Short mmCIF file of C-alpha atoms in Angstrom, two decimals:
data_model
loop_
_atom_site.label_atom_id
_atom_site.label_comp_id
_atom_site.label_asym_id
_atom_site.label_seq_id
_atom_site.Cartn_x
_atom_site.Cartn_y
_atom_site.Cartn_z
CA UNK A 204 -5.04 10.24 14.95
CA UNK A 205 -4.40 9.22 11.34
CA UNK A 206 -7.11 8.98 8.74
CA UNK A 207 -6.61 7.20 5.43
CA UNK A 208 -8.94 7.18 2.46
CA UNK A 209 -8.31 4.94 -0.54
CA UNK A 210 -9.59 5.48 -4.04
CA UNK A 211 -9.05 4.15 -7.53
CA UNK A 212 -10.22 0.57 -7.22
CA UNK A 213 -12.37 -1.12 -9.79
CA UNK A 214 -12.47 -3.81 -12.43
CA UNK A 215 -9.68 -4.16 -14.95
CA UNK A 216 -8.80 -6.63 -17.67
CA UNK A 217 -5.94 -9.09 -17.36
CA UNK A 218 -2.71 -7.36 -18.27
CA UNK A 219 -4.20 -3.97 -17.62
CA UNK A 220 -3.22 -1.24 -15.23
CA UNK A 221 -4.80 0.49 -12.29
CA UNK A 222 -3.74 3.33 -10.04
CA UNK A 223 -4.72 3.40 -6.39
CA UNK A 224 -4.44 6.51 -4.27
CA UNK A 225 -4.44 7.07 -0.54
CA UNK A 226 -5.12 10.43 1.04
CA UNK A 227 -3.67 10.74 4.52
CA UNK A 228 -4.24 13.16 7.35
CA UNK A 229 -3.04 13.40 10.91
CA UNK A 230 0.36 13.66 12.60
CA UNK A 231 3.18 13.05 10.17
CA UNK A 232 5.32 11.21 12.72
CA UNK A 233 2.69 8.49 12.91
CA UNK A 234 2.85 7.80 9.21
CA UNK A 235 6.47 7.82 8.13
CA UNK A 236 5.87 4.32 6.80
CA UNK A 237 3.06 4.06 4.31
CA UNK A 238 2.04 0.69 3.00
CA UNK A 239 -0.39 -1.08 0.75
CA UNK A 240 -1.83 -4.41 1.81
CA UNK A 241 -4.32 -6.65 0.09
CA UNK A 242 -6.72 -9.34 1.19
CA UNK A 243 -8.39 -11.74 -1.23
CA UNK A 244 -11.65 -13.33 -0.01
CA UNK A 245 -10.97 -16.02 2.55
CA UNK A 246 -7.25 -15.28 2.79
CA UNK A 247 -5.02 -13.36 5.15
CA UNK A 248 -4.12 -9.77 4.58
CA UNK A 249 -0.68 -9.54 2.99
CA UNK A 250 1.77 -6.74 2.44
CA UNK A 251 2.18 -5.53 -1.11
CA UNK A 252 4.39 -2.47 -0.98
CA UNK A 253 5.66 0.09 1.49
CA UNK A 254 7.51 3.35 1.38
CA UNK A 255 9.56 5.22 3.94
CA UNK A 256 8.47 8.77 3.34
CA UNK A 257 11.61 10.33 4.76
CA UNK A 258 13.79 9.03 1.96
CA UNK A 259 11.26 7.58 -0.48
CA UNK A 260 12.76 4.15 0.05
CA UNK A 261 10.45 1.48 -1.30
CA UNK A 262 9.78 -2.15 -0.44
CA UNK A 263 7.83 -4.74 -2.39
CA UNK A 264 6.50 -8.21 -2.02
CA UNK A 265 8.17 -10.62 -4.41
CA UNK A 266 4.86 -11.27 -6.13
CA UNK A 267 4.56 -7.69 -7.35
CA UNK A 268 8.16 -6.65 -7.94
CA UNK A 269 8.59 -5.15 -11.36
CA UNK A 270 4.85 -4.69 -11.81
CA UNK A 271 3.78 -2.38 -8.99
CA UNK A 272 5.24 0.96 -7.97
CA UNK A 273 4.57 2.78 -4.73
CA UNK A 274 5.23 6.48 -4.43
CA UNK A 275 4.47 9.28 -2.02
CA UNK A 276 3.83 12.95 -2.46
CA UNK A 277 4.60 14.27 0.98
CA UNK A 278 3.52 17.79 0.14
CA UNK A 279 0.06 16.54 -0.81
CA UNK A 280 -0.08 13.80 1.84
CA UNK A 281 -0.88 11.17 -0.74
CA UNK A 282 0.46 7.72 -1.49
CA UNK A 283 -0.02 6.01 -4.82
CA UNK A 284 0.18 2.40 -5.91
CA UNK A 285 0.59 2.02 -9.65
CA UNK A 286 -0.26 -1.50 -10.72
CA UNK A 287 0.70 -2.80 -14.14
CA UNK A 288 0.39 -6.13 -15.92
CA UNK A 289 -2.37 -7.14 -13.56
CA UNK A 290 -3.17 -10.78 -13.01
CA UNK A 291 -6.26 -12.51 -11.65
CA UNK A 292 -4.37 -13.32 -8.47
CA UNK A 293 -4.00 -9.59 -7.86
CA UNK A 294 -7.73 -9.39 -7.22
CA UNK A 295 -8.31 -8.37 -3.62
CA UNK A 296 -9.45 -5.66 -1.30
CA UNK A 297 -6.55 -3.23 -1.13
CA UNK A 298 -5.86 -1.29 2.04
CA UNK A 299 -3.71 1.72 2.68
CA UNK A 300 -1.85 1.63 5.98
CA UNK A 301 0.25 4.04 8.02
CA UNK A 302 2.87 3.22 10.61
CA UNK A 303 5.78 4.58 12.56
CA UNK A 304 9.39 3.52 12.23
CA UNK A 305 12.49 4.52 14.13
CA UNK A 306 14.87 2.66 11.84
CA UNK A 307 14.31 4.60 8.60
CA UNK A 308 13.06 1.33 7.13
CA UNK A 309 9.61 -0.10 6.56
CA UNK A 310 8.37 -3.66 6.60
CA UNK A 311 5.43 -5.46 5.08
CA UNK A 312 4.05 -6.72 8.36
CA UNK A 313 0.54 -5.84 9.46
CA UNK A 314 1.63 -5.31 13.03
CA UNK A 315 3.91 -2.44 12.07
CA UNK A 316 0.97 -0.32 10.98
CA UNK A 317 -1.38 1.36 13.38
CA UNK A 318 -3.77 3.05 10.99
CA UNK A 319 -5.79 1.58 8.16
CA UNK A 320 -8.10 2.78 5.45
CA UNK A 321 -11.44 1.21 4.65
CA UNK A 322 -10.16 -0.50 1.54
CA UNK A 323 -10.83 -0.37 -2.17
CA UNK A 324 -11.74 -3.38 -4.27
CA UNK A 325 -9.62 -4.46 -7.22
CA UNK A 326 -10.94 -7.13 -9.55
CA UNK A 327 -8.82 -8.45 -12.40
CA UNK A 328 -10.59 -10.56 -14.99
#
């Protein structure tokens, strides 16, 4: 029911910045949690940031706190991940995800999200 399309990935220098966008469509109640996950080659997919769209409450993995910012434009059905001070360990395939919460809170667990985008590659070197 929910379709997600990521954009904005690419190659960036160490210490640089990149802005990822996710365009969402489908029932709003199925995507009141929007998240960004990433998966480096050979590693598990991990949560990076999430936002509860009802109150714009944000959540971040410790590894990206202070460097990444997630935001949502509910009117445009888009979610953005602004990444600053990028490090080589940030290199990964980044996925946009949508989930449903009844608690007005979002978590960085893969199982909480029922819809996923195809991913966009980020390479920091």
